[in-house]
Tab-separated table of C-alpha atoms in Angstrom:
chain	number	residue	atom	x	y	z
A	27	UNK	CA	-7.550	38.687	24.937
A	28	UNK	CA	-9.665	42.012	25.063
A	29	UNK	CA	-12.486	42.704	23.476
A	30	UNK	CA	-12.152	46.290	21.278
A	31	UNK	CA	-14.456	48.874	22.075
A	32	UNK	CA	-16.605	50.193	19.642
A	33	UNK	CA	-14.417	53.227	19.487
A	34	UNK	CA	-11.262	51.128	18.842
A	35	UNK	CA	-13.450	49.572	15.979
A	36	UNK	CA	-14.783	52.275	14.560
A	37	UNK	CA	-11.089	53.715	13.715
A	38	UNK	CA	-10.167	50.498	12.537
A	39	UNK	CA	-12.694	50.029	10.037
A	40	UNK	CA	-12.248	53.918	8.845
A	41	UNK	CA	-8.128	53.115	8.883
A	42	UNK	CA	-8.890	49.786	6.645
A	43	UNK	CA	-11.365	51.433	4.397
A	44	UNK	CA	-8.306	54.425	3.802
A	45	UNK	CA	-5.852	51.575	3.577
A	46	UNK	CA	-7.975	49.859	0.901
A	47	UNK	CA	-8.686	53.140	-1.059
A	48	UNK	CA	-4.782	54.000	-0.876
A	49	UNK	CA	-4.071	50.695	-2.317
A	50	UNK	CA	-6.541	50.519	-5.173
A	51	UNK	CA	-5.332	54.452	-6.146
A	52	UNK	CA	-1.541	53.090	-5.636
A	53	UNK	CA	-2.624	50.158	-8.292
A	54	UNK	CA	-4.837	52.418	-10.471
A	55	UNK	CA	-1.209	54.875	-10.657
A	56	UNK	CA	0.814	51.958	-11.218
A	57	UNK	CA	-1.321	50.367	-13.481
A	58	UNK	CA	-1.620	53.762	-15.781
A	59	UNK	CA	2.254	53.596	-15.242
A	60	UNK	CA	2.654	50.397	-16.654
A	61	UNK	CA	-0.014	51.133	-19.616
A	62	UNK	CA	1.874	54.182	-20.764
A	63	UNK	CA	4.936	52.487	-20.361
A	64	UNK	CA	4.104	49.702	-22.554
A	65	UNK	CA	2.622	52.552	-25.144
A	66	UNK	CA	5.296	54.088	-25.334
A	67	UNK	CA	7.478	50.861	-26.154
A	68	UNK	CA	5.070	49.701	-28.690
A	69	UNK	CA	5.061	53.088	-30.179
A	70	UNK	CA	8.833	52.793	-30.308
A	71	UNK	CA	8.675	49.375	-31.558
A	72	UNK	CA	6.384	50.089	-34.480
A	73	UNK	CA	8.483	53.696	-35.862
A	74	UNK	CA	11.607	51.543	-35.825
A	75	UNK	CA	9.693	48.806	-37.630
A	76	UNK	CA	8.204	51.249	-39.895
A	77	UNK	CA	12.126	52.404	-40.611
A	78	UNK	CA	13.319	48.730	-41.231
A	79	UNK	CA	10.400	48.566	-43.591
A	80	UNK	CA	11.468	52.339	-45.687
A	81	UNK	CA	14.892	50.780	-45.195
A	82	UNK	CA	14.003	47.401	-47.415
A	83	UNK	CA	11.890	49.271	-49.924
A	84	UNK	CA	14.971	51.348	-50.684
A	85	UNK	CA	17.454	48.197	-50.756
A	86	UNK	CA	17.930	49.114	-54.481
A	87	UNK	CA	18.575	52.902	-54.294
A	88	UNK	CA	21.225	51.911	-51.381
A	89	UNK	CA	23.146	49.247	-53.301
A	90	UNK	CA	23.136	51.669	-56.324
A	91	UNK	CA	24.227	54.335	-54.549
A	92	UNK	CA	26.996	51.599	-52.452
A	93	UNK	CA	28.197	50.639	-56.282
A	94	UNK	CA	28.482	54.152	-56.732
A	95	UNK	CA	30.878	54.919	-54.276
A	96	UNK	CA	32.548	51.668	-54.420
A	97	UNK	CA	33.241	52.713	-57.777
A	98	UNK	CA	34.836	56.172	-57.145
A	99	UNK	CA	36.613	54.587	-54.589
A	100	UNK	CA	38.289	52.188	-56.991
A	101	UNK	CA	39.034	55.001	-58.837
A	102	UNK	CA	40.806	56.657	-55.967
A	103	UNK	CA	42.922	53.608	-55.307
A	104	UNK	CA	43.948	53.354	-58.870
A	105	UNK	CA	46.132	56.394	-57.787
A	106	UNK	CA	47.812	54.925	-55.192
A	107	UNK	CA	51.493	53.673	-55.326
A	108	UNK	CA	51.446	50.574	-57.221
A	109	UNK	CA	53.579	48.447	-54.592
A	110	UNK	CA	52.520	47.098	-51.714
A	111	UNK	CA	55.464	46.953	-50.063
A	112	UNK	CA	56.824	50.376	-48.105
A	113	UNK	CA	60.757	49.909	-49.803
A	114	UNK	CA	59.095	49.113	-53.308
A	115	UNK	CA	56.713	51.899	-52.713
A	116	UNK	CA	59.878	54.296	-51.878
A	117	UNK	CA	61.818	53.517	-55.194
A	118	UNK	CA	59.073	53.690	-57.013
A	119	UNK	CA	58.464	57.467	-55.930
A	120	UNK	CA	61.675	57.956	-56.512
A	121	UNK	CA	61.817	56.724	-60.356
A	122	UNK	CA	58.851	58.560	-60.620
A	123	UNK	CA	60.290	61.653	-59.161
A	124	UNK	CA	63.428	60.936	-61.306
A	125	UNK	CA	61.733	60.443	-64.808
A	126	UNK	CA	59.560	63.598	-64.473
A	127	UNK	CA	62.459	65.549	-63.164
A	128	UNK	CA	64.510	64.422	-66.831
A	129	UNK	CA	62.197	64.882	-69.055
A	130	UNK	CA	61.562	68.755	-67.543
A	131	UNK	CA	65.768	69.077	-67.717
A	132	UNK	CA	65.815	69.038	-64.068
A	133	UNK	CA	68.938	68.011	-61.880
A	134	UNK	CA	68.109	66.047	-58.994
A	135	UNK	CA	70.957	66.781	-56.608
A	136	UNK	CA	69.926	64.660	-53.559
A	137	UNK	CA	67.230	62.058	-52.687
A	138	UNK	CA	66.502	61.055	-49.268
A	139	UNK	CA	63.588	59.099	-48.097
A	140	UNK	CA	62.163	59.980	-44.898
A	141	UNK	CA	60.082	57.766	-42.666
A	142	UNK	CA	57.144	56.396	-43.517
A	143	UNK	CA	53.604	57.241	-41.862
A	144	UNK	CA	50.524	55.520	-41.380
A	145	UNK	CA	47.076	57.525	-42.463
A	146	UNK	CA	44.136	56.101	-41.301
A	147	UNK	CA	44.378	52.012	-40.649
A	148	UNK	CA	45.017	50.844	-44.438
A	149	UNK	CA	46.675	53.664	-45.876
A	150	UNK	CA	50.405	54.633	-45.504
A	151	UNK	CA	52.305	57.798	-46.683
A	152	UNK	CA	55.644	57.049	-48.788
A	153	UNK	CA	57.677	60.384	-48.613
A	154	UNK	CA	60.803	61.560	-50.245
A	155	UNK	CA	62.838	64.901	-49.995
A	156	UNK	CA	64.803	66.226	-52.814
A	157	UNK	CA	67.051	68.819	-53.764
A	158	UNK	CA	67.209	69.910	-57.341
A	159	UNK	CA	68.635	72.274	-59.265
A	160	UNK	CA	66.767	73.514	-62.018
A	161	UNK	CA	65.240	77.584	-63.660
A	162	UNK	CA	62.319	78.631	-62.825
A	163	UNK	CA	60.480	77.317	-66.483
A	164	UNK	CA	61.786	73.892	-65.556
A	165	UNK	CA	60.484	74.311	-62.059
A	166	UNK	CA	57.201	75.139	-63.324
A	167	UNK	CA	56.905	71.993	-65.800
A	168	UNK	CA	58.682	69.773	-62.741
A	169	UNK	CA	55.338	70.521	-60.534
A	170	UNK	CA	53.061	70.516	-63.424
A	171	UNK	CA	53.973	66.889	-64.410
A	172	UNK	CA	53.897	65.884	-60.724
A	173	UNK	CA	49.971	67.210	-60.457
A	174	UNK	CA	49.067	66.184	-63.656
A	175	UNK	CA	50.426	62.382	-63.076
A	176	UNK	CA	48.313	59.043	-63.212
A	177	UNK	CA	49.200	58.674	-59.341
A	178	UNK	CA	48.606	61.022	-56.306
A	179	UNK	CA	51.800	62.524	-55.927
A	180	UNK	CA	51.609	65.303	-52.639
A	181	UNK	CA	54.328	68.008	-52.758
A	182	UNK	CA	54.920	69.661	-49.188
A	183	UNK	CA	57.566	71.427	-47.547
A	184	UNK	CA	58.600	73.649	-50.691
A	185	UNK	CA	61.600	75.353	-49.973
A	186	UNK	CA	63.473	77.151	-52.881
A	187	UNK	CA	66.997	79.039	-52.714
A	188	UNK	CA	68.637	80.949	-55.382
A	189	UNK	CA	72.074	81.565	-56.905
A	190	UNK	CA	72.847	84.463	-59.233
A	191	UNK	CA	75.968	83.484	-61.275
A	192	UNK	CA	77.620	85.241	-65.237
A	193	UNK	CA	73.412	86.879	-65.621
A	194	UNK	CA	71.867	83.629	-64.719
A	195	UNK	CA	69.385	82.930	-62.039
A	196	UNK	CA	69.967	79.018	-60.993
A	197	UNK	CA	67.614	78.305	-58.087
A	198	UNK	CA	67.970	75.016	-55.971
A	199	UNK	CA	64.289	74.173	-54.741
A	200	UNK	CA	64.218	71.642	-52.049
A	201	UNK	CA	60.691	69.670	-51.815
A	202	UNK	CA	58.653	66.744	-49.823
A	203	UNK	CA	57.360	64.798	-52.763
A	204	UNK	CA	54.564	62.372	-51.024
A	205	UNK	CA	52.873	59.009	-52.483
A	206	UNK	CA	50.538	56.570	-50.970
A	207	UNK	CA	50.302	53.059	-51.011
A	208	UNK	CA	47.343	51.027	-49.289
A	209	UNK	CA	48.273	48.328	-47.088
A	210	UNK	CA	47.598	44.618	-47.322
């Protein structure tokens, strides 16, 4: 082994001393780090406490305002199809259809229901196309009584022809008459 000259000593000494100062600043940054990092956590800890805390003083005004909507929405389902089954639903559109049409002295020439569709996950769409022959007064009652009824009735796809025969206008209006039915 050889001795190290006092040189060689000297610039070991000065490289330990920087070594030692580079460490502590490296732990004095990391520890700052680690400080503000843990700040910042608690700080996010305590607003999201301080939000659970709003959010159970206001437990009342949240179920009132749940009964509230659970409410309307039992009021929106009220005008749904009453059957729960798509082939009831169907024939029960079509009585509907059917009655309303009679009492507004309205034809129905043809009924034909079309396939079914799903809206949303519970809901599905019962449709039925019809031709009818009817004037334009009886028209006008027809769709009244189908947007003034108890249950949602949709009409789409209005298509109306017209026949002029001995000074009489007979129009044929051909329509998508929709109902809804929520699934099981």
């Amino acid at each position: 082994m050889r001795q190290l000259s006092k040189r060689d000593k000297r610039a070991l000494t000065i490289l330990g001393a920087v070594g030692v100062v580079i460490l502590l600043i490296f732990g004095v940054i990391y520890f700052y780090d680690v400080k503000s990092a843990v700040a910042s956590e608690l700080e996010d800890k305590e607003q999201l406490l301080s939000r659970y805390v709003q959010v159970l003083q206001e437990e009342g005004n949240y179920r009132f305002e749940l009964s509230q909507l659970d409410r309307v929405l039992n009021g929106y389902r009220q005008r749904l199809l009453d059957a729960q089954d798509i082939s009831l639903a169907t024939i029960q559109l079509e009585e509907v259809v059917r009655t309303l049409a009679a009492e507004n002295g309205i034809q129905v020439t043809r009924s034909n229901p079309l396939q079914e569709r799903e809206v949303g996950e519970n809901y599905v769409k019962i449709t039925l196309q019809i031709n009818l022959r009817s004037n334009m007064p009886q028209l006008t009652g027809f769709l009244y009584a189908l947007s003034a009824h108890s249950k949602f009735l949709l009409v789409e796809n209005f298509f109306l022809n017209s026949l002029r025969s001995q000074n009489q206008v007979r129009i044929q209006p051909r329509m998508n008459v929709s109902g809804f039915i929520r699934l099981s």
